[in-house]
mmCIF file of C-alpha atoms in Angstrom:
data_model
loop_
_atom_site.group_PDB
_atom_site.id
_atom_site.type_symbol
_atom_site.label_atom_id
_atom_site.label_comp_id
_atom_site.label_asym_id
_atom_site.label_seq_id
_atom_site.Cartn_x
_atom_site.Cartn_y
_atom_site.Cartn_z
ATOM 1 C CA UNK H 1 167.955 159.440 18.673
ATOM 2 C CA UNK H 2 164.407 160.828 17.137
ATOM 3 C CA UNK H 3 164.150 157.977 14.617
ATOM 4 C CA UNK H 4 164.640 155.581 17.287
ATOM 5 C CA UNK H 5 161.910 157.161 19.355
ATOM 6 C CA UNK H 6 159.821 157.758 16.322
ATOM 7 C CA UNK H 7 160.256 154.023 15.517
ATOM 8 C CA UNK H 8 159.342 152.837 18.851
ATOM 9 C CA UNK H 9 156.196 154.833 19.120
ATOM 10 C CA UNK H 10 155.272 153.567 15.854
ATOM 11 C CA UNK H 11 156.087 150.166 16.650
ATOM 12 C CA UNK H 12 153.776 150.797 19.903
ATOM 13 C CA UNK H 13 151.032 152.841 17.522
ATOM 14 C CA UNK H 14 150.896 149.144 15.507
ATOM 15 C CA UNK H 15 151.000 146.940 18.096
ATOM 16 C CA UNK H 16 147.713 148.885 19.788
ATOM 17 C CA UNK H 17 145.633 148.463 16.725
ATOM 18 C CA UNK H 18 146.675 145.057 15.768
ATOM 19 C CA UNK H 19 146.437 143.101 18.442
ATOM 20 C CA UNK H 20 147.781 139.185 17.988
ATOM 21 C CA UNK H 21 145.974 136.742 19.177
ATOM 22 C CA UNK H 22 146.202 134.518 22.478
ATOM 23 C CA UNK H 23 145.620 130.988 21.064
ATOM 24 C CA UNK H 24 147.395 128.964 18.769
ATOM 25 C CA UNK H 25 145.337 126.850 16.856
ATOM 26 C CA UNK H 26 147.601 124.318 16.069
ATOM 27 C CA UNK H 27 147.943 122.924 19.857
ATOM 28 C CA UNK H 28 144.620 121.861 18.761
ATOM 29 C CA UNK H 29 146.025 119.416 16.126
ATOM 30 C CA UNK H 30 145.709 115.928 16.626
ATOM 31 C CA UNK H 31 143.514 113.265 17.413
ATOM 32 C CA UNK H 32 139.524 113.869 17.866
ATOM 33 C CA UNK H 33 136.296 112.014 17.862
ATOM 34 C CA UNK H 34 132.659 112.837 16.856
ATOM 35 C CA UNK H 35 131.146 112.056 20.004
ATOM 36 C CA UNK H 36 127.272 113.930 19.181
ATOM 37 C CA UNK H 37 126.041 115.113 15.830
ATOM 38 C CA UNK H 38 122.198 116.332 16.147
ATOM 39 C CA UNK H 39 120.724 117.606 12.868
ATOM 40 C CA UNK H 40 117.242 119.392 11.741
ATOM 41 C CA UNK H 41 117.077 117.182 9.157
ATOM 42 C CA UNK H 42 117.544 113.337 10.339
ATOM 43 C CA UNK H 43 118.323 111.720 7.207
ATOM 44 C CA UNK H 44 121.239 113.846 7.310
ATOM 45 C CA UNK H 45 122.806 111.880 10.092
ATOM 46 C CA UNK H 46 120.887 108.532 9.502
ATOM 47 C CA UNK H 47 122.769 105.251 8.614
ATOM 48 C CA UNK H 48 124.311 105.794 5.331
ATOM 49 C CA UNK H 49 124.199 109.658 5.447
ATOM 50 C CA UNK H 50 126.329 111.947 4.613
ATOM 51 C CA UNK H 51 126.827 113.762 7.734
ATOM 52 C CA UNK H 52 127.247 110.470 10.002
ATOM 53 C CA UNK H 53 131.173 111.948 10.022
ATOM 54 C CA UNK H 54 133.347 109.550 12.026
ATOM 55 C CA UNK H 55 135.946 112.368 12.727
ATOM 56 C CA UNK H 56 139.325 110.824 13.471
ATOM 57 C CA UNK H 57 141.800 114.338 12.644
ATOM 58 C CA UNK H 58 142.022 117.956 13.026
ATOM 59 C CA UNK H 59 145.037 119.772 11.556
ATOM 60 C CA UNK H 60 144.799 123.332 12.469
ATOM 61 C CA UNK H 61 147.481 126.688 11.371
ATOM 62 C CA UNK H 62 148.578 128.149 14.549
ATOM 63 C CA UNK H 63 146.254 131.474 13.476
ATOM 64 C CA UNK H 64 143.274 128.741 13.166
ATOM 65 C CA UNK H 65 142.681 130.219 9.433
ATOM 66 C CA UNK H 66 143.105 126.825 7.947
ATOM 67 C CA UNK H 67 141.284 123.217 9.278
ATOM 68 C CA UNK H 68 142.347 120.192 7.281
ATOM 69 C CA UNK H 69 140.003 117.520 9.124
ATOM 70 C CA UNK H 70 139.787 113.421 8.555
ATOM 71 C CA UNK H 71 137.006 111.646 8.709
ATOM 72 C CA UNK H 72 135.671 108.283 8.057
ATOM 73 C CA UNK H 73 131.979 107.810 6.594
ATOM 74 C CA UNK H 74 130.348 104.355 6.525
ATOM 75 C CA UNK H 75 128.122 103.274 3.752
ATOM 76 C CA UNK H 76 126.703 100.425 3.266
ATOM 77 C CA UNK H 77 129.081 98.801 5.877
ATOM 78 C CA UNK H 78 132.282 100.177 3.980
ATOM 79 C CA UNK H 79 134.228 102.896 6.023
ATOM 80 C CA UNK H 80 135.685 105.467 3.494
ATOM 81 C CA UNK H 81 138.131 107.707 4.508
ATOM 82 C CA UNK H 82 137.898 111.558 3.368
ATOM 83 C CA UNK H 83 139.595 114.544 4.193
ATOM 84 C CA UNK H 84 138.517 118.098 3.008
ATOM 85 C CA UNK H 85 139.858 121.568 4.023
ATOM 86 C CA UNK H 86 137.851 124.519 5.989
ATOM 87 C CA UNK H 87 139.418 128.316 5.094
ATOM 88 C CA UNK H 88 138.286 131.163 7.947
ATOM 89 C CA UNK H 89 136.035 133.725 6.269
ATOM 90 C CA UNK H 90 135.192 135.664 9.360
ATOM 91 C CA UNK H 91 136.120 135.547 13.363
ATOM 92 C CA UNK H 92 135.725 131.659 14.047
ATOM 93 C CA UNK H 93 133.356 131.097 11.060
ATOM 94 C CA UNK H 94 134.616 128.397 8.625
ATOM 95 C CA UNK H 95 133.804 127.180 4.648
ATOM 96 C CA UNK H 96 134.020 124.172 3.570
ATOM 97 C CA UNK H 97 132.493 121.934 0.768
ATOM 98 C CA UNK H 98 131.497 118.912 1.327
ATOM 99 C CA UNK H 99 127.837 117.083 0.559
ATOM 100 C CA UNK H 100 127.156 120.900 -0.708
ATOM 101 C CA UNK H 101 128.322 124.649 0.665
ATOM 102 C CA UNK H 102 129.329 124.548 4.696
ATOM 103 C CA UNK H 103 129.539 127.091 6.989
ATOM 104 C CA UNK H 104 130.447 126.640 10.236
ATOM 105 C CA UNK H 105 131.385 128.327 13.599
ATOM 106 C CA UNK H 106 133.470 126.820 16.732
ATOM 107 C CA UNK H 107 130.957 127.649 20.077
ATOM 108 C CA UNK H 108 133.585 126.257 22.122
ATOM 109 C CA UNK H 109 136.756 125.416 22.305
ATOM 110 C CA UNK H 110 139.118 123.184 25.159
ATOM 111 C CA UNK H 111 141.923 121.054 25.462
ATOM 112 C CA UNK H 112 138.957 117.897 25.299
ATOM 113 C CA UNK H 113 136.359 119.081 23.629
ATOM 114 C CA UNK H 114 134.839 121.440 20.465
ATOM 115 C CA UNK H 115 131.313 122.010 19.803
ATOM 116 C CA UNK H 116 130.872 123.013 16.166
ATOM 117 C CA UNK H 117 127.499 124.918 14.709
ATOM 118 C CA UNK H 118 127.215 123.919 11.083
ATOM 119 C CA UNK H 119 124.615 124.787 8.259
ATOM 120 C CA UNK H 120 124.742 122.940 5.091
ATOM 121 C CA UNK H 121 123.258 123.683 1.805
ATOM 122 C CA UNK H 122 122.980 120.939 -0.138
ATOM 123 C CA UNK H 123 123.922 120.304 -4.005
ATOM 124 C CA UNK H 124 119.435 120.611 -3.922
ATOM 125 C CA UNK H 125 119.446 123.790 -2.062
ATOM 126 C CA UNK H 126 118.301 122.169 1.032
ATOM 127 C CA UNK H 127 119.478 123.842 4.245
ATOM 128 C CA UNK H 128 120.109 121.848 6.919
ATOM 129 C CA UNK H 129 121.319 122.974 10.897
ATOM 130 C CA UNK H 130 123.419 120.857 12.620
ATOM 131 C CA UNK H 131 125.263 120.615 15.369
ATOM 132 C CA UNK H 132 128.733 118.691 16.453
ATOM 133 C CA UNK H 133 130.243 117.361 19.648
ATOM 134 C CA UNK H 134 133.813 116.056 18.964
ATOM 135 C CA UNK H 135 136.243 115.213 21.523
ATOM 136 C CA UNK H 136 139.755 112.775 23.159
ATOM 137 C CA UNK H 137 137.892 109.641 23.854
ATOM 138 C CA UNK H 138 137.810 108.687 27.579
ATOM 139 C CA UNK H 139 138.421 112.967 28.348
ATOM 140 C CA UNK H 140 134.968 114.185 27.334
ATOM 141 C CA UNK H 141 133.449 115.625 30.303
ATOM 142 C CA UNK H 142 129.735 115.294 31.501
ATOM 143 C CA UNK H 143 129.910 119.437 31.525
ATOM 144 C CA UNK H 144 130.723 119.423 27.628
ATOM 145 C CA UNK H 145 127.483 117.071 26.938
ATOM 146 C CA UNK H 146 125.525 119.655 28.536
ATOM 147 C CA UNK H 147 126.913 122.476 27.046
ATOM 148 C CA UNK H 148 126.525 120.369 23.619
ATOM 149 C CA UNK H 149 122.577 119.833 24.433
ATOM 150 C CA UNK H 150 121.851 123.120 25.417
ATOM 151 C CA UNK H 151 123.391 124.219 22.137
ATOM 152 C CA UNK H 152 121.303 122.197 20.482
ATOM 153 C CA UNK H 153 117.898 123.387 21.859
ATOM 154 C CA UNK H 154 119.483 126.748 21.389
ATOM 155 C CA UNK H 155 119.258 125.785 17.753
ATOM 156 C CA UNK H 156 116.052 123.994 17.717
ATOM 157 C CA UNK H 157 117.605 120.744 16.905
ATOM 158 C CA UNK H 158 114.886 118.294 18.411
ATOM 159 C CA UNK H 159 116.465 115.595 20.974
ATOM 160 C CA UNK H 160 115.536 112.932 19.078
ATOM 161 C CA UNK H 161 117.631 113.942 16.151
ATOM 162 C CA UNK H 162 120.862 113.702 18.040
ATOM 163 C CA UNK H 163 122.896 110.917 17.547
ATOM 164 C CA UNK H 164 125.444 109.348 20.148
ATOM 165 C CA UNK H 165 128.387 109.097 17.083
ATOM 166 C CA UNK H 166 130.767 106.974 19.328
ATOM 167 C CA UNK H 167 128.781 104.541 20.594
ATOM 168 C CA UNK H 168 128.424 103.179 16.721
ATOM 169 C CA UNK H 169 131.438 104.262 15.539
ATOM 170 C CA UNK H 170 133.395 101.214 14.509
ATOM 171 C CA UNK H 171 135.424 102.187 11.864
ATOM 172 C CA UNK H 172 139.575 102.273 11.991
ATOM 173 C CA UNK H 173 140.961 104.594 14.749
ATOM 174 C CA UNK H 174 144.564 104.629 13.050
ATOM 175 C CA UNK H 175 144.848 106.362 9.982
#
């Protein structure tokens, strides 16, 4: 009878300190669109640059320690699909590499929409802030924009280096 009690205040002393956590990332998994990208640096995001993402996947873990995402990028008229994997380092901060060293963080998080704060460091050493809006097409709500825009004066991104992504996206939706 006392290993059973001492097991079940153990089990209780473990479960205190390590608590699990609510979400499951991988509900997330599925189909998304970059809706917004605004950038510090506008040649970033330009025509032909590297960060004009046309985001098209997300595969999440259900701990969210692991983002496989799919993307298309159009050069020179030629949409080239890429994938490239994200590994948690810290609470909701992500590395990836891609154009350079990533790091980003998810601001927020909902069944329609994800705002994403990225810095890149280039292959140069240039650092670059950025800042994502990706969403379900036709579920994006007007609240999300805002919340996007805010985030992006928040981060000093000027207005006129925000691009409206899915308005020029014209690239394959299937994959």
């Amino acid at each position: 009878m006392q290993i059973l009690l001492l097991s079940l205040v153990l089990g209780v002393v473990c479960a205190v300190q390590e608590p699990q956590s609510e979400t499951d990332y991988s509900l997330f998994s599925g189909e998304w669109n970059t809706i917004y990208i605004g950038s510090s640096n506008i040649e970033k995001i330009s025509e032909n640059g590297p960060f004009r993402i046309l985001l098209r996947r997300l595969d999440l873990d259900s701990a969210g320690d692991r983002i496989i995402y799919t993307f298309f990028l159009k050069v020179n008229g030629q949409c080239t699909k890429i994938s490239s994997l994200a590994i948690k380092t810290e609470e909701n901060t992500y590395v990836c590499h891609y154009a350079g060293k990533n790091k980003f963080e998810i601001l927020h998080l909902s069944k329609t929409a994800i705002i994403i704060d990225i810095v890149n460091e280039d292959e140069g050493g240039l650092v670059t802030k950025m800042v994502a809006l990706v969403g379900k097409v036709g579920d994006i709500q007007k609240e999300d924009i805002e919340k996007f825009k805010e985030v992006a004066k928040e981060k000093e991104i000027p207005e006129e280096n925000i691009v409206n992504i899915i308005n020029i996206d014209d690239c394959p939706t299937s994959e």
